Short mmCIF file of C-alpha atoms and ligand atoms in Angstrom, two decimals:
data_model
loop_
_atom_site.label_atom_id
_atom_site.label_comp_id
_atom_site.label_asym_id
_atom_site.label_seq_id
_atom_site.Cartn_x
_atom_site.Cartn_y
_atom_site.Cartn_z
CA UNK A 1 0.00 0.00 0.00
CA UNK A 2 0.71 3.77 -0.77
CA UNK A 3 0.75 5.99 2.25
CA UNK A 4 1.25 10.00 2.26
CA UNK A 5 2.59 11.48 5.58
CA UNK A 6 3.29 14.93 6.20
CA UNK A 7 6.55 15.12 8.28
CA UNK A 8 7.09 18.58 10.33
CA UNK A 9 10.86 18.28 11.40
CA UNK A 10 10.34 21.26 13.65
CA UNK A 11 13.43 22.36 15.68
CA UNK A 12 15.49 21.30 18.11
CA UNK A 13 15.76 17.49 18.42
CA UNK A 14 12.95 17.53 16.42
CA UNK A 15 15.07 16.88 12.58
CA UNK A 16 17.24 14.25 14.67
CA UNK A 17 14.40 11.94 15.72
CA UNK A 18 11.94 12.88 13.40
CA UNK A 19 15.51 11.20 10.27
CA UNK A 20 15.74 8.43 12.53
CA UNK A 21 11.77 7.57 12.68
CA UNK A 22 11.90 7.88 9.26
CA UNK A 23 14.87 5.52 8.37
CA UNK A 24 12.35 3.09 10.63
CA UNK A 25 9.63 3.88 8.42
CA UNK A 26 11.51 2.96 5.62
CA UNK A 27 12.50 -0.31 7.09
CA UNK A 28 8.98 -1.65 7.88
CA UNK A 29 7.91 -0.22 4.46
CA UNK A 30 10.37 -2.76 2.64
CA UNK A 31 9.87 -5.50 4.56
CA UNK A 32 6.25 -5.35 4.33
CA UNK A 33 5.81 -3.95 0.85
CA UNK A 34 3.98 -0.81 1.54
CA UNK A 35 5.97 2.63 0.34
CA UNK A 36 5.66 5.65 2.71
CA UNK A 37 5.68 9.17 0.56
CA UNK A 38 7.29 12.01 2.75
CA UNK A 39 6.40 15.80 2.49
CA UNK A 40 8.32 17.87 4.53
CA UNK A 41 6.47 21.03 6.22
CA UNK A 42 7.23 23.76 8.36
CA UNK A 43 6.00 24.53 11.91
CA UNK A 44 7.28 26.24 14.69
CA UNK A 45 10.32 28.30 15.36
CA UNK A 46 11.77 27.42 11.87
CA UNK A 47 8.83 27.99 10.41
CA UNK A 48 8.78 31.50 11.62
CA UNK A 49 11.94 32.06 10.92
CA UNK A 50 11.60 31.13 6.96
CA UNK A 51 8.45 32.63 6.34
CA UNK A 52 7.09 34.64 9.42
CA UNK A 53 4.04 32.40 10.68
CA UNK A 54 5.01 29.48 13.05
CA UNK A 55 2.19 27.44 10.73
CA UNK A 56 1.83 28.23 7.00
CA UNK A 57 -0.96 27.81 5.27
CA UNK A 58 1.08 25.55 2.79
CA UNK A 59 1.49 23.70 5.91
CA UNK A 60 -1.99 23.08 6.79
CA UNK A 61 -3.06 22.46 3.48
CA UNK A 62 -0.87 19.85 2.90
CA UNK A 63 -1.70 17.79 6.20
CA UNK A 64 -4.97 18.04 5.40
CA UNK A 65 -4.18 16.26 1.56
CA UNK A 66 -1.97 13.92 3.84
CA UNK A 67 -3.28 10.39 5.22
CA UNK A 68 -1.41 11.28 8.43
CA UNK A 69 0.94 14.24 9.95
CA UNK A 70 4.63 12.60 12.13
CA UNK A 71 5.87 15.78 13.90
CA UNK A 72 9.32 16.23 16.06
CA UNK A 73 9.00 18.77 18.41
CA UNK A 74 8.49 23.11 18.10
CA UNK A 75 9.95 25.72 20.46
CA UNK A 76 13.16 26.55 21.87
CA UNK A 77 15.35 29.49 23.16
CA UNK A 78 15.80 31.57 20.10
CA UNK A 79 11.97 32.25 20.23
CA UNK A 80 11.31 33.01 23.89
CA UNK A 81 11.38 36.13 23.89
CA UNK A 82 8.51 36.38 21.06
CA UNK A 83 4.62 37.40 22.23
CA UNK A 84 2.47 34.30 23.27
CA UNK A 85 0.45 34.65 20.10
CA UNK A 86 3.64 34.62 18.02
CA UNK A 87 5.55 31.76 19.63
CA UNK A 88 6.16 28.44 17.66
CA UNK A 89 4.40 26.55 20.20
CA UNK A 90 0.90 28.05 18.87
CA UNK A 91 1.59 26.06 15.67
CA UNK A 92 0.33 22.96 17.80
CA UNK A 93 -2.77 24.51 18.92
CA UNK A 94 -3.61 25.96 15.69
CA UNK A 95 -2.51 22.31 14.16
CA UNK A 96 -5.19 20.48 16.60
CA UNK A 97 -7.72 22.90 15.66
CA UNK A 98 -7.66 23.13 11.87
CA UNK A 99 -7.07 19.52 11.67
CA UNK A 100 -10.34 18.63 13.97
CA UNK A 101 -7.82 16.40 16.62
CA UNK A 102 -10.07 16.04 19.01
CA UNK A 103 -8.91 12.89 20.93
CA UNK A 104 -5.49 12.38 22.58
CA UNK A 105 -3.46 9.27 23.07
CA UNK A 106 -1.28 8.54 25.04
CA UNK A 107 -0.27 5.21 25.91
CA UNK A 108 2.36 5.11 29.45
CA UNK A 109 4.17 1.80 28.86
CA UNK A 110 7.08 1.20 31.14
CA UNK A 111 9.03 -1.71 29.59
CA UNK A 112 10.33 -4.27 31.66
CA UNK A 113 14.03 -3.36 30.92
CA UNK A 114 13.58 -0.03 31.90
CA UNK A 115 12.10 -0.63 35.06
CA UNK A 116 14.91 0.78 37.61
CA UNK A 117 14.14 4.74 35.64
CA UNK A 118 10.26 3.90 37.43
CA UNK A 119 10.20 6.12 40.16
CA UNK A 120 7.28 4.16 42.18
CA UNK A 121 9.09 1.03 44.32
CA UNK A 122 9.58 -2.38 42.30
CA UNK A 123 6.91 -4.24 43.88
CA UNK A 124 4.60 -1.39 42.73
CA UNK A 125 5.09 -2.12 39.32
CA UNK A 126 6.77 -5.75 39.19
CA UNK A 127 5.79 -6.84 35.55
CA UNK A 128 5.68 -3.53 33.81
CA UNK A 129 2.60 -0.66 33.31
CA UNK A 130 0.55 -0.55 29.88
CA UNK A 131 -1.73 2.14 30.38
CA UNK A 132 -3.11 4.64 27.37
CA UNK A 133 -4.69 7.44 28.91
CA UNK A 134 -7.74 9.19 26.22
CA UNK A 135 -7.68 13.00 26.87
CA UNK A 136 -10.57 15.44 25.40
CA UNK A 137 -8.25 17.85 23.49
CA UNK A 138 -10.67 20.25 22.02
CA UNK A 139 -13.08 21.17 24.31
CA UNK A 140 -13.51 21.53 28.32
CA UNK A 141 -12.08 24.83 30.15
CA UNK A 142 -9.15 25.31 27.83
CA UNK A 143 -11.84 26.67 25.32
CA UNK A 144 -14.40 27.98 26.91
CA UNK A 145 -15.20 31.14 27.71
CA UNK A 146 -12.69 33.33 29.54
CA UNK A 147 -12.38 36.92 31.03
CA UNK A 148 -12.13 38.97 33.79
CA UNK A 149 -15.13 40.56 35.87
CA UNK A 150 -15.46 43.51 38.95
CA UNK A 151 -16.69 41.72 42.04
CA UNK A 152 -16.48 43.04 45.76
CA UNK A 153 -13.57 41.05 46.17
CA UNK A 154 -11.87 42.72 43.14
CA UNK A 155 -10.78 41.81 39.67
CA UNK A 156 -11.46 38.11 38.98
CA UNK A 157 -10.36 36.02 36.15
CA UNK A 158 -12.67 33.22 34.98
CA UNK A 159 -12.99 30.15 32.89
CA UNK A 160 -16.09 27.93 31.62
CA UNK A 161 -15.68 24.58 31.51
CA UNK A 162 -18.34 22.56 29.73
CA UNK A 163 -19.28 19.95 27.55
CA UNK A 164 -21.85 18.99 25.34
CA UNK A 165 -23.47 15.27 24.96
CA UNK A 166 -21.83 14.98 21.28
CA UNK A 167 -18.35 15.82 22.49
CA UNK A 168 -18.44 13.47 25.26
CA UNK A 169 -20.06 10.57 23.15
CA UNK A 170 -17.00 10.64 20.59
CA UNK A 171 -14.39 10.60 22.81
CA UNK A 172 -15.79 7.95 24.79
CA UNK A 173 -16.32 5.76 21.33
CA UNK A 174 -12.52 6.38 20.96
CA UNK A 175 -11.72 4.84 24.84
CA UNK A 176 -14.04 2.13 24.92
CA UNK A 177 -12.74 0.73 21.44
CA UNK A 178 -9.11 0.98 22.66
CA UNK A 179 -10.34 -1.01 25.53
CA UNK A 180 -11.38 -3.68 22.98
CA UNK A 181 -8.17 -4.04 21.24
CA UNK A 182 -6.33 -4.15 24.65
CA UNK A 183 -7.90 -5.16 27.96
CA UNK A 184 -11.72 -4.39 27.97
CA UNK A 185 -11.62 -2.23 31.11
CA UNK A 186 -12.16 1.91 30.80
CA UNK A 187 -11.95 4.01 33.90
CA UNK A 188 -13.80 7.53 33.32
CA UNK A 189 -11.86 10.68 35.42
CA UNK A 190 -14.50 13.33 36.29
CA UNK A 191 -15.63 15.58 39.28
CA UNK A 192 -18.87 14.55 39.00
CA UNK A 193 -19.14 15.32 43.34
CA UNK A 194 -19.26 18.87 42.22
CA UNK A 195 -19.01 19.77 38.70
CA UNK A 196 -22.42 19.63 36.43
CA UNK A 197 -20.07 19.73 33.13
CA UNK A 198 -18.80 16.42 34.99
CA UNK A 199 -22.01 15.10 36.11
CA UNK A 200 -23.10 15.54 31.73
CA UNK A 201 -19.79 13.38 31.12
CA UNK A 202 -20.39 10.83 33.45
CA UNK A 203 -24.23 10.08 31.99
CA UNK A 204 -22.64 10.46 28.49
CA UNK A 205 -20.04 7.80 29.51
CA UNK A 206 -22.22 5.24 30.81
CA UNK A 207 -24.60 5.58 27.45
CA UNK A 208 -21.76 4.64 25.45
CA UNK A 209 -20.74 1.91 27.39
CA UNK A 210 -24.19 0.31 26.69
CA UNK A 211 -22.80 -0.53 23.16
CA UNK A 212 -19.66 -2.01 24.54
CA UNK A 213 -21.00 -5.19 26.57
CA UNK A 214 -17.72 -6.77 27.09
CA UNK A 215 -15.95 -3.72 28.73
CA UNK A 216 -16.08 -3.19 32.21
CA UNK A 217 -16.50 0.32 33.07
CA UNK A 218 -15.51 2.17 36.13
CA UNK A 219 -15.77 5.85 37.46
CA UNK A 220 -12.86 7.71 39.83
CA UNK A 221 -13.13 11.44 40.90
CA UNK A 222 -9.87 12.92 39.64
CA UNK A 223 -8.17 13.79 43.07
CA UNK A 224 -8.63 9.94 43.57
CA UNK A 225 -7.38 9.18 40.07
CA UNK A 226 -4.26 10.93 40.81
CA UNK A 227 -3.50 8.72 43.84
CA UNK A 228 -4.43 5.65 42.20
CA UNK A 229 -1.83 6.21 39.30
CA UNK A 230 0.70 6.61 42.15
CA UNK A 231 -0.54 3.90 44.36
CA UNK A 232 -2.07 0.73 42.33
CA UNK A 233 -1.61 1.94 38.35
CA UNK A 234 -1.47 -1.55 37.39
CA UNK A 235 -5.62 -1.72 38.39
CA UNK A 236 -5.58 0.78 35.00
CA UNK A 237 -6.41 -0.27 31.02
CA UNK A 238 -7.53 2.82 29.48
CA UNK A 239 -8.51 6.37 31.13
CA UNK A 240 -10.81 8.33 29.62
CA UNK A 241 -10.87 12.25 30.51
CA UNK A 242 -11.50 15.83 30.16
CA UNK A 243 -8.95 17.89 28.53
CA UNK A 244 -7.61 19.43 31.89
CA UNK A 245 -7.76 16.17 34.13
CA UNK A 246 -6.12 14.39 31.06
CA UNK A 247 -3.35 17.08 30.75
CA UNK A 248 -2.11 16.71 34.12
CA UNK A 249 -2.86 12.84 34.93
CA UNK A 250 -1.20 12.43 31.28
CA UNK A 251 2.03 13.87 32.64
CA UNK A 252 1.72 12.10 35.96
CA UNK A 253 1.15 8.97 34.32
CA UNK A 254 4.27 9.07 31.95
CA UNK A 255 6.46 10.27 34.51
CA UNK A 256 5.62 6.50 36.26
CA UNK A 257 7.16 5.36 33.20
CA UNK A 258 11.11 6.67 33.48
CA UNK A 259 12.32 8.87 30.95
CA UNK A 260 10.17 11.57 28.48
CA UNK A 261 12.71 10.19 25.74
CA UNK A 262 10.60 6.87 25.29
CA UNK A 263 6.84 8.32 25.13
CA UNK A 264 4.52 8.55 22.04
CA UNK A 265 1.17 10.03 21.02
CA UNK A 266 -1.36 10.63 18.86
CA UNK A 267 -3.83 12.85 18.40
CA UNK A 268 -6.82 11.87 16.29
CA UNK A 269 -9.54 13.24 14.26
CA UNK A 270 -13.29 11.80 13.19
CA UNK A 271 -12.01 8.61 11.27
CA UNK A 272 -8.46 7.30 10.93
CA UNK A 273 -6.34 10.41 10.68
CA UNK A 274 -4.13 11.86 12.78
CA UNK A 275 -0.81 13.37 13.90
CA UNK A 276 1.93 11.19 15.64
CA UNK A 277 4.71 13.51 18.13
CA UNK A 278 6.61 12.78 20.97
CA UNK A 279 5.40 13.91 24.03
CA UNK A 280 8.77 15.71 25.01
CA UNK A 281 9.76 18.75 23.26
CA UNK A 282 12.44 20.28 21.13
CA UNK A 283 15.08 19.99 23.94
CA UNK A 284 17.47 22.95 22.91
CA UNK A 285 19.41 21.57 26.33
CA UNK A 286 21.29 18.70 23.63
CA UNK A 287 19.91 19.49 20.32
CA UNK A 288 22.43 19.26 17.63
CA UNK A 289 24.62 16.71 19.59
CA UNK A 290 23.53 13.27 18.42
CA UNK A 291 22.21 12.87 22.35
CA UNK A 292 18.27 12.98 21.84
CA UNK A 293 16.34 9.66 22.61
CA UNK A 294 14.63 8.59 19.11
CA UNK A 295 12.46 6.06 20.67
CA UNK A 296 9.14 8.10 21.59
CA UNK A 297 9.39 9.29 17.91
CA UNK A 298 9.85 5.80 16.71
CA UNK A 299 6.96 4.43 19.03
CA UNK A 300 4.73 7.80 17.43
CA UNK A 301 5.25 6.24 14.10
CA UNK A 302 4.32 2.67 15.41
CA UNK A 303 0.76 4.28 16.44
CA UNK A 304 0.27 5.70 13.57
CA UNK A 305 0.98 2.45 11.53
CA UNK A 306 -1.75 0.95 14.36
CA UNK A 307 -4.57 3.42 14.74
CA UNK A 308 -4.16 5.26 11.21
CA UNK A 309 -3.49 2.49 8.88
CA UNK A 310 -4.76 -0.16 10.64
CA UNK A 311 -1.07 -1.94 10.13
CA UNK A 312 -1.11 -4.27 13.81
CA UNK A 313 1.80 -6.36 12.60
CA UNK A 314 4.20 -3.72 11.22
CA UNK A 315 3.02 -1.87 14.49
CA UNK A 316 4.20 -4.74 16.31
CA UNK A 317 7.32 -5.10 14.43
CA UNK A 318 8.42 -1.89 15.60
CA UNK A 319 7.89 -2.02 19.16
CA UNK A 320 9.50 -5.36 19.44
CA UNK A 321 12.38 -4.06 17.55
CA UNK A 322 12.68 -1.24 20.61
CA UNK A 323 12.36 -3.95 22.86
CA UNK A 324 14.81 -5.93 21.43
CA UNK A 325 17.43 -2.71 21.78
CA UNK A 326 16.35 -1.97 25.02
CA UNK A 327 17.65 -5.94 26.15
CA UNK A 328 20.72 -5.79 24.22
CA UNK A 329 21.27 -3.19 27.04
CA UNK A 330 21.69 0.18 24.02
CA UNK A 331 20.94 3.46 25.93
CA UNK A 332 21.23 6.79 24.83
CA UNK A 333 22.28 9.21 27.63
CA UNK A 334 18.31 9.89 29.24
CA UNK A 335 18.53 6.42 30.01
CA UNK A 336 22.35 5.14 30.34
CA UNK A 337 23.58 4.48 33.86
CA UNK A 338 27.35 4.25 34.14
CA UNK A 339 27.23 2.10 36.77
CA UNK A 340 25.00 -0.77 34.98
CA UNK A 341 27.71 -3.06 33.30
CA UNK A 342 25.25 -4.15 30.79
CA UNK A 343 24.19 -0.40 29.82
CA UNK A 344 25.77 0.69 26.25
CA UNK A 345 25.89 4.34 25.84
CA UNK A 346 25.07 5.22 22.08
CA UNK A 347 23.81 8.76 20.36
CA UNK A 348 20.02 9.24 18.45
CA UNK A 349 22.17 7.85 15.26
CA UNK A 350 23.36 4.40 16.57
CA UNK A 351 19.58 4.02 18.68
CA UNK A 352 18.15 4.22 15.37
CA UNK A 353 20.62 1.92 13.51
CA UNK A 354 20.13 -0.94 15.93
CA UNK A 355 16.02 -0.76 16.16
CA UNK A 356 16.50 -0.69 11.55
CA UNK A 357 18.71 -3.85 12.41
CA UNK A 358 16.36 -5.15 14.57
CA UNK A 359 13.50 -5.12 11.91
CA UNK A 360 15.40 -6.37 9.24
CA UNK A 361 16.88 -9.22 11.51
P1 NAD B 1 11.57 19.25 26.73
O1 NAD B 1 10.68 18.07 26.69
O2 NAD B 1 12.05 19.77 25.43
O3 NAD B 1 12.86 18.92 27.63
C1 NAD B 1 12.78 18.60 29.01
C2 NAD B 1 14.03 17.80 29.41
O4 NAD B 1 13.93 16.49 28.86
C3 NAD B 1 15.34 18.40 28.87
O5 NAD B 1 16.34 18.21 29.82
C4 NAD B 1 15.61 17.59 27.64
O6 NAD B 1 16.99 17.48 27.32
C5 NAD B 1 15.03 16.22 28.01
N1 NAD B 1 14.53 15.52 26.82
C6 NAD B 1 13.41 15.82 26.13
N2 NAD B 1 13.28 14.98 25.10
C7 NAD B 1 14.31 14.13 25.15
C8 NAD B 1 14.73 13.04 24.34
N3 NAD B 1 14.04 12.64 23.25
N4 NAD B 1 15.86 12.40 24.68
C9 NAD B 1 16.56 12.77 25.75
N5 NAD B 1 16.22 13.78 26.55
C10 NAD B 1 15.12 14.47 26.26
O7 NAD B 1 10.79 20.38 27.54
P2 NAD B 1 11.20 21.88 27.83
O8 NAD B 1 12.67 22.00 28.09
O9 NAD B 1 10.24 22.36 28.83
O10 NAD B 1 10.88 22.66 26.47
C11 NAD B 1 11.83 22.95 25.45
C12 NAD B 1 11.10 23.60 24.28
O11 NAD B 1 10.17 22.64 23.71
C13 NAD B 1 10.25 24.80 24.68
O12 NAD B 1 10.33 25.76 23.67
C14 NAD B 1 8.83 24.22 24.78
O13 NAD B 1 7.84 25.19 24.60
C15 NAD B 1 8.87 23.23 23.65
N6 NAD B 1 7.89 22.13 23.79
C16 NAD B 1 7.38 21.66 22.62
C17 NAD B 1 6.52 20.57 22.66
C18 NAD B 1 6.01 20.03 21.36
O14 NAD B 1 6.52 20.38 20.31
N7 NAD B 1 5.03 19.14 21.37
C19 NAD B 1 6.17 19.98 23.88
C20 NAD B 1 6.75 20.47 25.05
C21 NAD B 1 7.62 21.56 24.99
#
């Protein structure tokens, strides 16, 4: 099969993982006969810097024409001083918005070779984690309506949080059919003790679940949700949230997982397209220095092989290939421990190399 993807580079780290992801890409695409067509866009910082606007229109245009969008990261020093309307990292909002991504993915997998970066104790997490938290990513209190009022206490700043039946429903369909291609159980995150927007969501939530008979469904206020993840995260399959409980228990969840280098995501739209990024961003800290993890790239590119193209087995392919470097004991410098005799250091360069070999092998 033919596949288009729109590839933002970005800056930073960004061009380094985004050439190694694509060498991967490559890889899969030969062994399995399907050819991957590259366009190269700009966002962010670079983008600004070539043309003025952190997203061109060219830019947008052509993800839309594209079957799927694999970005690297946006931002960094050279631009901090800009406006916060100006700044590169607007090109991501403006990215989810034009391109309708209205669910977020992202899956917190702590791999059993990594398990000494897990910051919970062993026993905690003996076995590994696999969970994939759903976030709302276009609606909730980040868009609402916001402004400042007079009241006898003074100048007050507010922010509406709500959501409607039809924005619930479709990010629910999204959770409870992960659930069915992993282990059938979705816990719901509200604040449905005191929020009506929540108490909407939670009715929403159990309609949809009628249609999904062989997933168990389960509710958690959020302040509980966040002490779960911390206490018992193995009781979790897939969370399903709000976009401002899912921005912060996404975070807390991945940090369970070790290092920011190894995490992927996805944001979708209304049928099978969407755009693949790390979670981290464009690390200015080591860009440029062959240092940058490649893997949460990589594992972006193996979701979008899953939950774009429907590919399971090339999807597979890749994440046992990162497995398979992981236990030959290859670390870049996020994850190398000097004093581990099995740890090899090696740059974003060699990480890639070995997970190419690995799929060819
Ligand atoms: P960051 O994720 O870029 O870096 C945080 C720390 O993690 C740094 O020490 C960095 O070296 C390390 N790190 C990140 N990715 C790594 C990788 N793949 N391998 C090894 N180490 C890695 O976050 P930050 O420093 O807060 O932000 C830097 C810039 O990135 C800012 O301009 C920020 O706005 C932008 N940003 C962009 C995105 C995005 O494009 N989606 C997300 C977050 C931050």
């Amino acid at each position: 099969m033919n596949y288009n993807i729109a590839v933002i580079h970005g800056d930073g780290i960004g061009p380094e993982v985004v050439e190694e992801t694509l060498l991967v890409l490559n890889a899969i695409g030969e062994k399995y006969g399907h050819t991957f067509q590259y366009t190269p866009v700009l966002a962010g910082g670079c983008a600004i810097d070539e043309t003025g606007d952190c997203l061109p229109q060219e830019t947008i245009d052509v993800c839309k024409k594209s079957d799927a969008v694999l970005l690297g990261a946006v931002g960094g020093w050279k631009w901090d001083t800009l406006p916060g309307e100006k700044r590169p990292e607007m090109a991501l909002l403006g990215l989810r918005k034009e391109l309708g991504l209205f669910a977020n993915l992202r899956p917190a997998i702590l791999f059993d070779e990594l398990m000494d970066a897990c910051p919970l104790k062993p026993e905690i997490v003996a076995g590994g984690l696999d969970i994939a938290v759903v976030r709302e990513l276009t609606g909730g209190i980040y868009f609402g309506e916001k402004g400042r009022k007079e009241t006898p206490l003074g100048t007050a700043g507010y922010d509406i949080k709500q959501y409607a039946v039809d924005e619930v429903k479709r990010i629910a369909k999204i959770a409870f059919d992960m659930a069915i291609k992993r282990n059938n159980h979705v816990t719901s995150v509200d604040k449905a003790n005191v929020l009506e927007s929540s108490r909407v969501w939670r009715e929403v939530v159990n309609e949809v679940a009628k249609d999904y008979p062989s997933v168990t469904l389960d509710h958690l206020y959020v302040d509980n949700a966040a002490m779960q993840l911390v206490r018992e995260p193995k009781q979790f399959d897939v969370i399903l949230t709000g976009n401002m409980f899912g921005d912060i228990l996404s975070d807390e969840a991945s940090m369970i997982t070790g290092s920011i280098g190894m995490l992927p995501s996805a944001s979708l739209a209304t049928g099978n397209f969407g755009m693949y990024e790390p979670i981290h961003g464009s690390a200015p800290d080591i860009a440029g220095q062959n240092k940058a993890n490649p893997m949460a790239t990589i594992l972006s590119a193996s979701m979008m092989l899953r939950y774009t193209f429907g590919l399971q087995e090339e999807a597979d392919c890749i994440e046992n290939a990162v497995k398979s470097v992981l236990k030959a004991g290859y670390r870049t410098p996020d994850l190398y421990q000097s004093d581990k005799e099995a740890d090899i250091l090696v740059g974003t360069k060699e990480a890639g190399a070995h997970i190419v070999a690995a799929i060819k092998a």
